[in-house]
Amino acid sequence: MSTLSSRTAPASRPDGWWRSSVVYQIYPRSFSDSNGDGIGDLAGVLSRLDHLSELGVDVLWLSPFYQSPQVDNGYDISDYRGIDPLFGTLEQFDDLVAQAHDRGMKVVIDLVVNHTSDQHPWFLESREPGSPKRDWYHWRTARPGHEPGNAGAEPEDSAAAFAPSIWTFDPKSGEYYLALFSPAQPDLNWENHEVREAVYDMMRWWIARGVDGFRMDVINLISKPEELTSGRPLAPDAAIHAKSFNGPRLDEFLQEMNRETGLSDLNLLTVGEMPGATVEVARRVTDPERGELNMVFTFEHVAVDEGPGGKWDLAPLHVPRLKQNLAAWQEGLAGVGWNSLYFANHDQPRTVSRFGDDSPEHRVNSAKTLATVLHLHQGTPYIYQGEEFGMTNAPFTEISDFADVESINHHTLAVAAGVPEEDVLRSLATKGRDNARTPVQWDASEHAGFTTGEPWLPVNPNHVEVNAEAARRDPSSVFAHFKRLIELRHAEPVVREGRFELLLPEHEQVWAFTRTLDTDAWLVVANCSSEPVEVPREALPSVDGAELVLGTHPDGDPSFLAPWESRILRLAR
Ligand code: TEU
Ligand code: CA
């Protein structure tokens, strides 16, 4: 057990340290189970720290481990200062922070304060009409002329992310409360300064425990639209959900939070998850002069494979769309703000299945090549557990295979609306969040070394080939490639600071760009397809005398790239 002094000893956090860091995301439920109940836990994380130090990441971001009814796997919090017994104890958390710090890794935790659980004491109190916490959430009467609680009596027509309506009837008071995700996740009322102070107080408490920063869940939803906050009756078409993104007081709230908790003063890492944020919003929020956040998670590049119908409307990947979007963010934030770089997280399908080719022939090279293009952009890269050795989507085919509240809600609503079930299941298999949540495949043994019991979500049967142990042993593995990419970011100023320029923006297979810092010029050239491709050399800088810094294949013909071959080249001066 750690001593109090090692727990509270501050990690060293020099100015801007997060600009040269690589972050690794842990989704505790699916990472490693220490006690055989089939659910990953903090002791499981502790037991795998060697794997993470060997990979070389600088920061661990832990998805929620707080007390929670687990309707949305912990993104529904009922006690912000308690560890859910499923995951362990506060003492184990302190120990994890201390042991990570001992290994030179920092720890960032998830801050979920757009909403609480409906079981949080604040909400239980708020349900009492006339209670001092009534105003901590958003309450509204039924639509005029409708019987409260009857179908169609919701104050307005918006659908929730995981439910048919953002309005849930509470029989206790005969009113409706706002919940943009599931009814088990009521939205806090950030207009109320007591709410904000309670949040800041909780943040200071975790900072005092030694955490190095926060990943802020849907933080650009906290400032609700004027239609709602004014208290006036809502029109049925008020579209409160759509209007809740990047609301009028967002910057003010973020600045206040920063001031009140010392985020900038303490050099904490802050990354705001911001669905619906444009590059303009991100440029404002990440401008250090403004004292808001270090960086944001954009959603634009993870929407490139959707049709007009949104997430479940599957569209093939068009490589130019993806690379042009990343390039627009590189240019848009250059010299002002800062990018976060990610393809995967606990809400997204697996990178190699989505943007690569997860067939046995191409899995390794496509995982390496996608990592190469992402990690050679400017920003802070995020690796999602299992991505470092090329984990793939889950082979789910039946609705009973899926566990996620989002997938189950979508299935119910889409089938009821007449969408053929096979289409719904194809969308879920391609895009469902459970793809990211199957247990981490540690080795080839039964249940992949994740648990000695029955895993809460089945282990992917491909764990006999695709697993961390095999990857760590193999010098040509995806894991070895990620290690090299992380080393390059640490060692090479051009990777951190170099100017970015996209080349061949319209090319459908070749993803090419340069990074330049003073006299150091690097060229990244990648074949993002399962077909060989001729390199249009006339459109690229000369590679005569260039040094191959890192490639997926041995140095070959500069005019040709094999399927999923990529090269990082240092150009001759
Ligand atoms: O996600 C917010 C978000 O907008 C998504 O990525 C969401 O999962 C997507 O809209 C689904 O299509 C965050 C968390 O990352 C997610 O796990 C939570 O479920 C959600 O907030 C609510 O807390
Ligand atoms: Ca467990």
Coordinates of C-alpha atoms and ligand atoms in Angstrom, one line a residue:
M1 CA 0.0 0.0 0.0
S2 CA 1.2 3.5 -0.7
T3 CA 2.0 5.9 2.0
L4 CA 0.1 9.2 2.2
S5 CA 3.2 11.1 1.2
S6 CA 3.7 9.2 -2.0
R7 CA 0.0 9.6 -2.8
T8 CA 0.0 13.3 -2.4
A9 CA 3.4 14.0 -3.8
P10 CA 2.7 16.1 -6.9
A11 CA 3.7 14.6 -10.2
S12 CA 6.0 16.9 -12.1
R13 CA 3.9 18.9 -14.5
P14 CA 6.0 21.4 -16.4
D15 CA 4.2 24.0 -18.6
G16 CA 2.7 22.4 -21.7
W17 CA 3.8 18.8 -20.8
W18 CA 0.6 17.4 -22.4
R19 CA 1.9 18.7 -25.8
S20 CA 4.5 15.9 -25.9
S21 CA 2.4 13.2 -24.3
V22 CA 0.6 10.2 -25.6
V23 CA -2.6 9.3 -23.6
Y24 CA -3.9 5.7 -23.2
Q25 CA -7.6 5.3 -22.4
I26 CA -8.7 2.6 -20.0
Y27 CA -12.4 1.5 -19.9
P28 CA -12.2 -0.2 -16.5
R29 CA -15.1 -2.6 -17.0
S30 CA -13.4 -4.3 -20.0
F31 CA -9.7 -3.9 -19.2
S32 CA -8.7 -6.6 -16.7
D33 CA -10.7 -8.4 -14.0
S34 CA -8.8 -9.3 -10.7
N35 CA -11.5 -11.2 -8.8
G36 CA -13.3 -13.4 -11.3
D37 CA -16.6 -11.6 -11.3
G38 CA -16.3 -11.0 -15.0
I39 CA -16.0 -7.3 -14.7
G40 CA -12.7 -5.4 -15.0
D41 CA -11.6 -3.4 -11.9
L42 CA -8.9 -1.1 -10.5
A43 CA -6.9 -4.0 -9.1
G44 CA -6.9 -5.4 -12.7
V45 CA -5.6 -2.1 -14.0
L46 CA -2.8 -2.1 -11.3
S47 CA -1.8 -5.6 -12.4
R48 CA -1.3 -4.4 -16.0
L49 CA 0.8 -1.3 -15.4
D50 CA 3.9 -3.1 -16.8
H51 CA 2.3 -3.5 -20.2
L52 CA 1.5 0.2 -20.2
S53 CA 5.0 1.3 -19.2
E54 CA 6.5 -1.0 -21.8
L55 CA 4.3 0.6 -24.5
G56 CA 5.7 4.0 -23.3
V57 CA 2.5 6.0 -22.9
D58 CA 2.7 9.1 -20.7
V59 CA -0.9 9.4 -19.4
L60 CA -3.6 7.0 -18.4
W61 CA -7.2 8.2 -18.8
L62 CA -9.6 6.2 -16.8
S63 CA -13.2 6.1 -17.9
P64 CA -15.7 6.3 -14.9
F65 CA -15.1 4.0 -11.9
Y66 CA -17.4 6.0 -9.6
Q67 CA -20.5 4.8 -7.8
S68 CA -23.1 4.2 -10.4
P69 CA -26.2 2.1 -11.2
Q70 CA -24.3 1.3 -14.4
V71 CA -27.2 2.0 -16.8
D72 CA -24.6 3.6 -19.1
N73 CA -21.6 1.7 -17.7
G74 CA -20.7 4.4 -15.2
Y75 CA -21.5 7.5 -17.2
D76 CA -24.5 7.7 -14.8
I77 CA -22.9 8.7 -11.5
S78 CA -24.6 8.5 -8.2
D79 CA -21.6 9.5 -6.0
Y80 CA -18.8 11.6 -7.5
R81 CA -16.5 10.8 -4.6
G82 CA -17.2 7.1 -4.2
I83 CA -15.6 4.2 -6.1
D84 CA -18.2 1.7 -7.3
P85 CA -17.6 -1.6 -5.4
L86 CA -17.6 -3.3 -8.7
F87 CA -14.3 -1.6 -9.5
G88 CA -12.7 -1.5 -6.0
T89 CA -12.0 1.0 -3.3
L90 CA -10.7 4.5 -2.9
E91 CA -7.5 3.1 -1.4
Q92 CA -6.9 1.1 -4.6
F93 CA -7.5 4.2 -6.6
D94 CA -4.9 6.1 -4.5
D95 CA -2.5 3.2 -5.0
L96 CA -3.1 3.2 -8.7
V97 CA -2.2 6.9 -8.9
A98 CA 0.9 6.4 -6.8
Q99 CA 2.1 3.4 -8.8
A100 CA 1.4 5.1 -12.1
H101 CA 3.4 8.2 -10.9
D102 CA 6.2 5.9 -9.7
R103 CA 6.4 4.6 -13.3
G104 CA 6.4 8.2 -14.7
M105 CA 2.8 8.0 -16.0
K106 CA 0.1 10.5 -15.1
V107 CA -3.5 9.8 -14.4
V108 CA -6.5 11.7 -15.9
I109 CA -10.0 10.9 -14.8
D110 CA -13.4 11.3 -16.4
L111 CA -15.5 14.2 -15.3
V112 CA -19.2 13.6 -16.1
V113 CA -21.0 16.7 -15.0
N114 CA -23.5 17.5 -17.8
H115 CA -25.7 15.0 -16.0
T116 CA -25.8 12.8 -12.9
S117 CA -27.5 9.4 -12.3
D118 CA -31.2 9.6 -11.5
Q119 CA -30.1 7.9 -8.2
H120 CA -27.7 10.7 -7.2
P121 CA -28.9 12.2 -3.9
W122 CA -29.1 15.6 -5.6
F123 CA -31.6 14.3 -8.1
L124 CA -33.6 12.3 -5.5
E125 CA -33.9 15.6 -3.5
S126 CA -34.7 17.6 -6.7
R127 CA -37.7 15.3 -7.3
E128 CA -39.4 16.7 -4.2
P129 CA -41.4 19.7 -5.3
G130 CA -40.3 22.8 -3.4
S131 CA -37.0 21.3 -2.3
P132 CA -34.0 23.6 -2.3
K133 CA -32.5 21.4 -5.1
R134 CA -35.5 21.5 -7.4
D135 CA -33.7 24.0 -9.5
W136 CA -30.5 21.9 -9.8
Y137 CA -32.1 20.1 -12.8
H138 CA -34.4 21.2 -15.6
W139 CA -38.1 20.7 -14.8
R140 CA -41.1 21.5 -17.1
T141 CA -44.8 21.0 -17.0
A142 CA -46.6 19.0 -19.6
R143 CA -47.5 20.4 -23.0
P144 CA -50.5 22.7 -22.7
G145 CA -53.8 20.8 -23.3
H146 CA -52.3 17.4 -22.6
E147 CA -52.7 15.1 -19.6
P148 CA -49.3 14.9 -17.8
G149 CA -47.8 11.5 -18.3
N150 CA -49.8 10.6 -21.4
A151 CA -48.1 9.9 -24.7
G152 CA -47.4 13.1 -26.5
A153 CA -47.6 15.3 -23.4
E154 CA -43.8 15.9 -23.3
P155 CA -42.9 19.6 -23.2
E156 CA -41.5 19.4 -26.7
D157 CA -40.5 16.9 -29.4
S158 CA -36.8 16.3 -29.1
A159 CA -35.5 12.7 -29.0
A160 CA -32.8 11.7 -26.5
A161 CA -29.6 10.0 -27.5
F162 CA -30.7 6.7 -25.8
A163 CA -34.4 7.1 -25.4
P164 CA -37.4 8.3 -27.5
S165 CA -37.7 11.7 -25.6
I166 CA -35.4 14.0 -23.7
W167 CA -38.3 14.6 -21.3
T168 CA -39.2 12.0 -18.6
F169 CA -42.3 12.2 -16.6
D170 CA -41.9 12.1 -12.9
P171 CA -45.2 11.1 -11.2
K172 CA -44.1 12.5 -7.9
S173 CA -44.6 16.1 -9.0
G174 CA -46.5 15.6 -12.2
E175 CA -43.7 17.3 -14.1
Y176 CA -41.0 16.3 -16.6
Y177 CA -37.2 16.5 -16.3
L178 CA -34.6 16.9 -19.0
A179 CA -32.3 14.1 -19.8
L180 CA -30.4 14.3 -23.1
F181 CA -29.0 10.8 -22.9
S182 CA -31.1 8.2 -21.1
P183 CA -33.8 8.9 -18.5
A184 CA -31.3 7.5 -15.9
Q185 CA -29.0 10.5 -16.7
P186 CA -30.9 13.8 -15.8
D187 CA -29.1 16.9 -17.0
L188 CA -27.8 19.3 -14.3
N189 CA -28.9 22.9 -14.4
W190 CA -25.6 24.8 -14.9
E191 CA -27.4 28.2 -14.6
N192 CA -27.7 27.5 -10.9
H193 CA -24.4 28.7 -9.3
E194 CA -24.8 26.1 -6.4
V195 CA -24.5 23.3 -9.0
R196 CA -21.4 24.8 -10.4
E197 CA -19.8 25.3 -7.0
A198 CA -20.6 21.7 -6.1
V199 CA -18.9 20.5 -9.2
Y200 CA -15.8 22.6 -8.6
D201 CA -15.6 21.5 -5.1
M202 CA -15.6 17.8 -6.2
M203 CA -13.0 18.6 -8.8
R204 CA -10.7 20.2 -6.2
W205 CA -11.2 17.0 -4.0
W206 CA -9.9 14.8 -6.9
I207 CA -7.0 17.2 -7.7
A208 CA -5.9 17.0 -4.0
R209 CA -5.8 13.2 -4.4
G210 CA -3.2 13.6 -7.1
V211 CA -4.9 13.4 -10.4
D212 CA -3.2 15.1 -13.4
G213 CA -6.3 16.2 -15.3
F214 CA -9.8 15.6 -16.6
R215 CA -11.4 14.3 -19.7
M216 CA -14.7 16.2 -19.6
D217 CA -17.7 14.2 -20.8
V218 CA -20.0 16.1 -23.3
I219 CA -18.8 19.3 -21.8
N220 CA -20.1 21.5 -24.6
L221 CA -23.7 20.5 -23.6
I222 CA -23.6 22.2 -20.1
S223 CA -24.9 25.6 -21.2
K224 CA -28.5 25.1 -22.4
P225 CA -30.3 27.2 -24.9
E226 CA -32.1 30.4 -23.9
E227 CA -35.5 28.9 -24.8
L228 CA -35.0 26.5 -21.9
T229 CA -33.2 28.6 -19.3
S230 CA -35.6 31.6 -19.7
G231 CA -38.3 29.4 -18.2
R232 CA -40.8 30.4 -20.8
P233 CA -43.2 27.7 -22.1
L234 CA -41.6 25.7 -24.9
A235 CA -42.9 25.4 -28.4
P236 CA -43.3 21.7 -29.5
D237 CA -40.7 22.3 -32.2
A238 CA -38.2 24.1 -29.8
A239 CA -35.5 21.5 -30.7
I240 CA -33.9 21.7 -27.2
H241 CA -31.6 18.8 -27.9
A242 CA -30.1 20.1 -31.1
K243 CA -29.8 23.6 -29.6
S244 CA -27.9 22.4 -26.5
F245 CA -24.5 22.1 -28.2
N246 CA -22.0 24.9 -27.7
G247 CA -24.5 27.0 -25.7
P248 CA -24.4 30.7 -24.9
R249 CA -22.5 30.4 -21.6
L250 CA -20.1 27.6 -22.5
D251 CA -17.0 29.7 -22.5
E252 CA -18.0 31.6 -19.4
F253 CA -18.6 28.3 -17.5
L254 CA -15.3 26.8 -18.7
Q255 CA -13.3 29.9 -17.7
E256 CA -15.0 29.9 -14.3
M257 CA -14.2 26.2 -13.8
N258 CA -10.6 26.8 -14.7
R259 CA -10.3 29.7 -12.3
E260 CA -12.1 28.0 -9.4
T261 CA -10.2 24.7 -9.6
G262 CA -6.8 25.9 -10.8
L263 CA -6.7 23.8 -13.9
S264 CA -4.3 26.1 -15.7
D265 CA -2.3 27.1 -12.7
L266 CA -1.7 23.5 -11.8
N267 CA -0.9 22.5 -15.4
L268 CA -3.5 19.9 -15.4
L269 CA -4.4 18.2 -18.7
T270 CA -7.9 19.1 -19.8
V271 CA -9.7 17.6 -22.8
G272 CA -13.3 18.4 -23.5
E273 CA -15.5 15.9 -25.3
M274 CA -17.4 18.1 -27.7
P275 CA -19.9 16.5 -30.1
G276 CA -21.0 19.1 -32.6
A277 CA -18.0 21.4 -32.0
T278 CA -16.7 23.0 -35.1
V279 CA -13.0 23.9 -35.6
E280 CA -14.0 27.5 -34.8
V281 CA -15.4 26.5 -31.4
A282 CA -12.3 24.4 -30.7
R283 CA -10.0 27.3 -31.7
R284 CA -11.8 29.5 -29.2
V285 CA -11.9 26.9 -26.4
T286 CA -8.3 25.8 -26.8
D287 CA -6.7 29.3 -27.2
P288 CA -4.5 29.4 -24.0
E289 CA -5.1 33.1 -23.7
R290 CA -8.8 32.4 -22.9
G291 CA -8.1 30.0 -20.0
E292 CA -10.6 27.3 -20.9
L293 CA -9.3 23.9 -22.0
N294 CA -6.1 22.4 -23.5
M295 CA -7.9 20.5 -26.3
V296 CA -11.2 19.0 -27.4
F297 CA -12.4 15.7 -28.9
T298 CA -14.0 16.6 -32.2
F299 CA -16.6 14.3 -33.7
E300 CA -16.3 15.5 -37.3
H301 CA -13.8 12.8 -38.5
V302 CA -15.8 10.0 -36.9
A303 CA -18.8 11.0 -38.9
V304 CA -17.1 10.6 -42.3
D305 CA -18.6 7.1 -42.7
E306 CA -22.2 8.1 -42.0
G307 CA -25.0 8.9 -44.5
P308 CA -27.5 11.7 -44.1
G309 CA -29.4 9.6 -41.6
G310 CA -26.6 9.8 -39.0
K311 CA -24.6 7.3 -37.0
W312 CA -26.6 4.2 -38.0
D313 CA -26.9 5.1 -41.7
L314 CA -23.8 3.3 -43.0
A315 CA -21.7 4.9 -45.7
P316 CA -18.4 3.6 -47.1
L317 CA -15.2 5.4 -46.1
H318 CA -14.0 7.9 -48.6
V319 CA -10.3 8.4 -47.7
P320 CA -10.2 12.0 -49.0
R321 CA -13.0 13.0 -46.6
L322 CA -11.2 11.7 -43.6
K323 CA -7.7 13.1 -44.4
Q324 CA -9.1 16.5 -45.5
N325 CA -11.1 16.8 -42.2
L326 CA -8.0 16.1 -40.1
A327 CA -6.0 18.5 -42.2
A328 CA -8.7 21.2 -41.7
W329 CA -8.3 20.9 -37.9
Q330 CA -4.5 20.9 -38.2
E331 CA -4.7 24.2 -40.1
G332 CA -7.5 25.6 -38.1
L333 CA -5.8 25.2 -34.7
A334 CA -2.2 25.8 -35.9
G335 CA -0.4 28.4 -33.8
V336 CA -3.4 29.0 -31.6
G337 CA -5.0 26.0 -30.0
W338 CA -4.2 22.3 -29.8
N339 CA -5.5 19.1 -31.4
S340 CA -6.4 15.8 -29.7
L341 CA -5.8 12.9 -32.1
Y342 CA -8.0 9.8 -31.9
F343 CA -9.6 7.2 -34.1
A344 CA -11.0 5.0 -31.3
N345 CA -12.5 5.2 -27.9
H346 CA -15.2 3.4 -25.9
D347 CA -18.0 4.9 -28.1
Q348 CA -16.5 4.1 -31.5
P349 CA -15.9 0.9 -33.5
R350 CA -12.4 -0.5 -33.6
T351 CA -10.0 1.5 -35.8
V352 CA -8.7 -1.5 -37.8
S353 CA -12.3 -2.8 -38.6
R354 CA -13.6 0.6 -39.4
F355 CA -11.0 2.5 -41.4
G356 CA -8.6 -0.4 -42.1
D357 CA -8.9 -4.0 -43.2
D358 CA -9.3 -6.5 -40.4
S359 CA -8.9 -9.6 -42.5
P360 CA -5.9 -11.8 -41.5
E361 CA -4.0 -10.7 -44.5
H362 CA -4.2 -7.0 -43.9
R363 CA -5.0 -6.5 -40.2
V364 CA -1.4 -5.9 -39.0
N365 CA -0.3 -3.5 -41.7
S366 CA -3.6 -1.6 -41.8
A367 CA -3.4 -1.1 -38.0
K368 CA 0.2 0.1 -38.3
T369 CA -0.5 2.4 -41.2
L370 CA -3.5 4.0 -39.6
A371 CA -1.5 4.5 -36.4
T372 CA 1.3 6.1 -38.5
V373 CA -0.9 8.7 -40.2
L374 CA -2.7 9.6 -36.9
H375 CA 0.4 9.8 -34.7
L376 CA 2.3 11.9 -37.3
H377 CA -0.3 14.7 -37.1
Q378 CA 0.3 17.5 -34.6
G379 CA -1.6 17.2 -31.3
T380 CA -1.9 14.8 -28.4
P381 CA -2.6 11.2 -29.6
Y382 CA -5.0 9.0 -27.7
I383 CA -4.7 5.2 -27.8
Y384 CA -7.8 3.2 -26.8
Q385 CA -7.2 -0.1 -25.0
G386 CA -6.4 -2.9 -27.4
E387 CA -5.8 -0.5 -30.3
E388 CA -2.1 -0.9 -29.5
F389 CA -2.1 -4.5 -30.8
G390 CA -4.9 -4.2 -33.4
M391 CA -8.1 -5.5 -31.7
T392 CA -11.0 -5.8 -34.1
N393 CA -14.8 -5.3 -33.9
A394 CA -16.9 -8.0 -32.2
P395 CA -18.6 -10.7 -34.3
F396 CA -22.1 -9.9 -32.9
T397 CA -25.1 -11.0 -35.0
E398 CA -28.2 -11.1 -32.7
I399 CA -29.7 -8.4 -30.6
S400 CA -29.1 -10.5 -27.5
D401 CA -25.4 -10.2 -28.2
F402 CA -25.5 -6.4 -27.5
A403 CA -25.4 -4.9 -24.0
D404 CA -25.2 -1.1 -24.7
V405 CA -28.2 1.1 -23.8
E406 CA -27.7 3.0 -27.0
S407 CA -27.8 -0.1 -29.2
I408 CA -30.8 -1.6 -27.5
N409 CA -32.7 1.7 -27.7
H410 CA -31.9 2.1 -31.4
H411 CA -33.0 -1.5 -32.1
T412 CA -36.3 -1.1 -30.4
L413 CA -37.1 2.2 -32.0
A414 CA -35.9 1.3 -35.5
V415 CA -37.7 -2.1 -35.6
A416 CA -40.9 -0.4 -34.4
A417 CA -40.5 2.2 -37.2
G418 CA -40.4 -0.6 -39.7
V419 CA -36.6 -0.8 -40.5
P420 CA -35.8 -4.4 -41.5
E421 CA -34.2 -6.1 -38.5
E422 CA -31.2 -7.3 -40.6
D423 CA -30.4 -3.7 -41.5
V424 CA -30.6 -2.6 -37.9
L425 CA -28.3 -5.5 -36.8
R426 CA -25.8 -4.6 -39.6
S427 CA -25.7 -1.1 -38.3
L428 CA -25.2 -2.2 -34.7
A429 CA -22.5 -4.7 -35.8
T430 CA -20.6 -2.0 -37.7
K431 CA -21.1 1.0 -35.4
G432 CA -22.3 -0.2 -32.0
R433 CA -20.3 0.8 -29.0
D434 CA -20.0 -2.8 -27.8
N435 CA -17.4 -3.3 -30.5
A436 CA -15.0 -1.3 -28.3
R437 CA -16.1 -2.9 -25.1
T438 CA -15.3 -6.6 -25.5
P439 CA -12.7 -7.6 -23.0
V440 CA -9.0 -6.7 -23.7
Q441 CA -7.3 -9.8 -25.2
W442 CA -4.3 -10.3 -23.0
D443 CA -3.4 -13.8 -24.1
A444 CA -4.5 -16.9 -26.0
S445 CA -6.0 -18.6 -22.9
E446 CA -9.7 -19.1 -22.2
H447 CA -11.4 -15.6 -21.8
A448 CA -8.1 -14.1 -23.1
G449 CA -6.6 -13.7 -19.6
F450 CA -9.2 -11.0 -18.9
T451 CA -11.0 -13.0 -16.2
T452 CA -11.1 -16.4 -14.6
G453 CA -15.0 -16.1 -14.5
E454 CA -17.6 -15.4 -17.1
P455 CA -16.8 -12.1 -18.9
W456 CA -19.7 -9.5 -18.8
L457 CA -19.4 -9.2 -22.6
P458 CA -18.0 -12.1 -24.6
V459 CA -14.3 -12.2 -25.6
N460 CA -13.7 -12.0 -29.3
P461 CA -12.8 -15.5 -30.5
N462 CA -9.9 -14.1 -32.5
H463 CA -8.0 -13.6 -29.2
V464 CA -6.1 -16.8 -29.9
E465 CA -4.2 -14.8 -32.6
V466 CA -4.9 -11.2 -31.6
N467 CA -3.6 -10.7 -28.1
A468 CA -1.2 -8.5 -26.1
E469 CA 1.2 -11.3 -25.1
A470 CA 1.8 -12.4 -28.7
A471 CA 2.2 -8.8 -29.8
R472 CA 4.7 -8.0 -27.1
R473 CA 6.9 -11.0 -28.1
D474 CA 6.8 -10.1 -31.9
P475 CA 9.3 -7.4 -33.0
S476 CA 7.2 -6.8 -36.1
S477 CA 3.8 -6.5 -34.3
V478 CA 1.4 -3.6 -34.2
F479 CA 2.5 -3.1 -30.5
A480 CA 6.1 -2.7 -31.6
H481 CA 5.0 -0.2 -34.1
F482 CA 3.0 1.9 -31.6
K483 CA 6.1 1.8 -29.3
R484 CA 8.2 3.3 -32.1
L485 CA 5.6 6.0 -32.8
I486 CA 5.5 7.0 -29.2
E487 CA 9.3 7.1 -29.0
L488 CA 9.3 9.3 -32.1
R489 CA 7.0 11.8 -30.5
H490 CA 9.2 12.0 -27.5
A491 CA 12.5 12.2 -29.4
E492 CA 11.7 14.3 -32.4
P493 CA 10.7 18.0 -32.1
V494 CA 9.3 17.9 -35.7
V495 CA 6.6 15.4 -34.7
R496 CA 5.4 17.6 -31.9
E497 CA 5.9 21.0 -33.4
G498 CA 6.4 20.7 -37.1
R499 CA 4.1 22.6 -39.6
F500 CA 1.6 20.2 -41.2
E501 CA 0.8 20.2 -44.9
L502 CA -1.5 17.8 -46.6
L503 CA -0.5 16.6 -50.1
L504 CA -2.6 14.9 -52.7
P505 CA -5.9 15.9 -50.9
E506 CA -8.1 14.2 -53.6
H507 CA -6.1 10.9 -53.9
E508 CA -8.4 8.0 -52.9
Q509 CA -5.7 5.6 -51.6
V510 CA -2.6 7.6 -50.8
W511 CA -2.6 9.7 -47.6
A512 CA 0.5 11.9 -47.8
F513 CA 1.7 14.9 -45.8
T514 CA 4.8 16.7 -44.7
R515 CA 5.9 18.0 -41.3
T516 CA 8.5 20.7 -41.2
L517 CA 10.4 22.3 -38.4
D518 CA 13.3 24.6 -39.4
T519 CA 15.5 22.5 -41.7
D520 CA 14.0 19.1 -40.6
A521 CA 11.4 18.0 -43.2
W522 CA 9.5 14.7 -42.9
L523 CA 7.2 13.1 -45.5
V524 CA 4.6 10.5 -44.5
V525 CA 3.2 8.5 -47.4
A526 CA 0.7 5.8 -46.7
N527 CA -1.4 3.5 -48.8
C528 CA -4.8 3.4 -47.1
S529 CA -6.2 0.6 -49.2
S530 CA -6.0 -3.1 -49.7
E531 CA -4.8 -2.7 -53.3
P532 CA -1.2 -1.9 -54.3
V533 CA -0.8 1.7 -55.6
E534 CA 1.5 3.7 -57.7
V535 CA 2.9 6.7 -55.9
P536 CA 2.4 10.0 -57.8
R537 CA 5.9 11.1 -57.2
E538 CA 5.6 14.2 -59.3
A539 CA 3.2 15.6 -56.7
L540 CA 5.5 14.9 -53.7
P541 CA 8.9 16.2 -52.6
S542 CA 11.9 14.3 -53.8
V543 CA 12.8 11.3 -51.7
D544 CA 16.3 11.0 -53.1
G545 CA 18.7 10.5 -50.2
A546 CA 15.8 10.3 -47.7
E547 CA 16.1 8.2 -44.6
L548 CA 13.3 5.7 -43.8
V549 CA 12.5 6.6 -40.1
L550 CA 9.7 4.0 -39.8
G551 CA 7.9 1.8 -42.3
T552 CA 5.6 -1.1 -42.4
H553 CA 7.7 -2.8 -45.0
P554 CA 11.4 -2.9 -45.8
D555 CA 12.6 0.1 -47.7
G556 CA 11.3 -0.6 -51.2
D557 CA 10.6 1.0 -54.6
P558 CA 9.7 4.7 -54.0
S559 CA 7.2 4.6 -56.9
F560 CA 5.1 1.9 -55.4
L561 CA 3.3 1.0 -52.2
A562 CA 2.0 -2.4 -51.3
P563 CA -1.5 -2.7 -49.7
W564 CA -1.5 -0.8 -46.4
E565 CA 2.2 0.0 -46.7
S566 CA 3.3 3.3 -45.1
R567 CA 6.6 5.1 -44.7
I568 CA 7.8 7.9 -42.5
L569 CA 10.8 9.6 -44.4
R570 CA 13.2 12.2 -43.2
L571 CA 14.0 14.1 -46.4
A572 CA 17.6 15.0 -47.4
R573 CA 18.5 18.6 -46.4
Ligands
TEU1 O1 -20.5 10.4 -25.2 C1 -21.2 11.4 -25.8 C2 -21.5 11.3 -27.2 O2 -22.0 12.2 -27.8 C3 -21.2 10.0 -27.8 O3 -20.0 9.6 -28.3 C4 -22.3 9.1 -27.7 O4 -21.8 7.9 -27.2 C5 -22.8 9.0 -29.1 O5 -23.6 10.1 -29.3 C6 -23.5 7.8 -29.3 O6 -23.9 7.7 -30.6 C7 -20.2 10.5 -23.8 C8 -19.6 9.2 -23.4 O7 -18.4 9.1 -24.0 C9 -20.5 8.1 -23.6 O8 -20.0 6.9 -23.3 C10 -21.7 8.4 -22.7 O9 -22.7 7.4 -23.0 C11 -22.3 9.7 -23.0 O10 -21.4 10.8 -23.0 C12 -23.3 10.1 -21.9 O11 -22.5 10.3 -20.7
CA2 CA -13.9 -7.7 -11.1

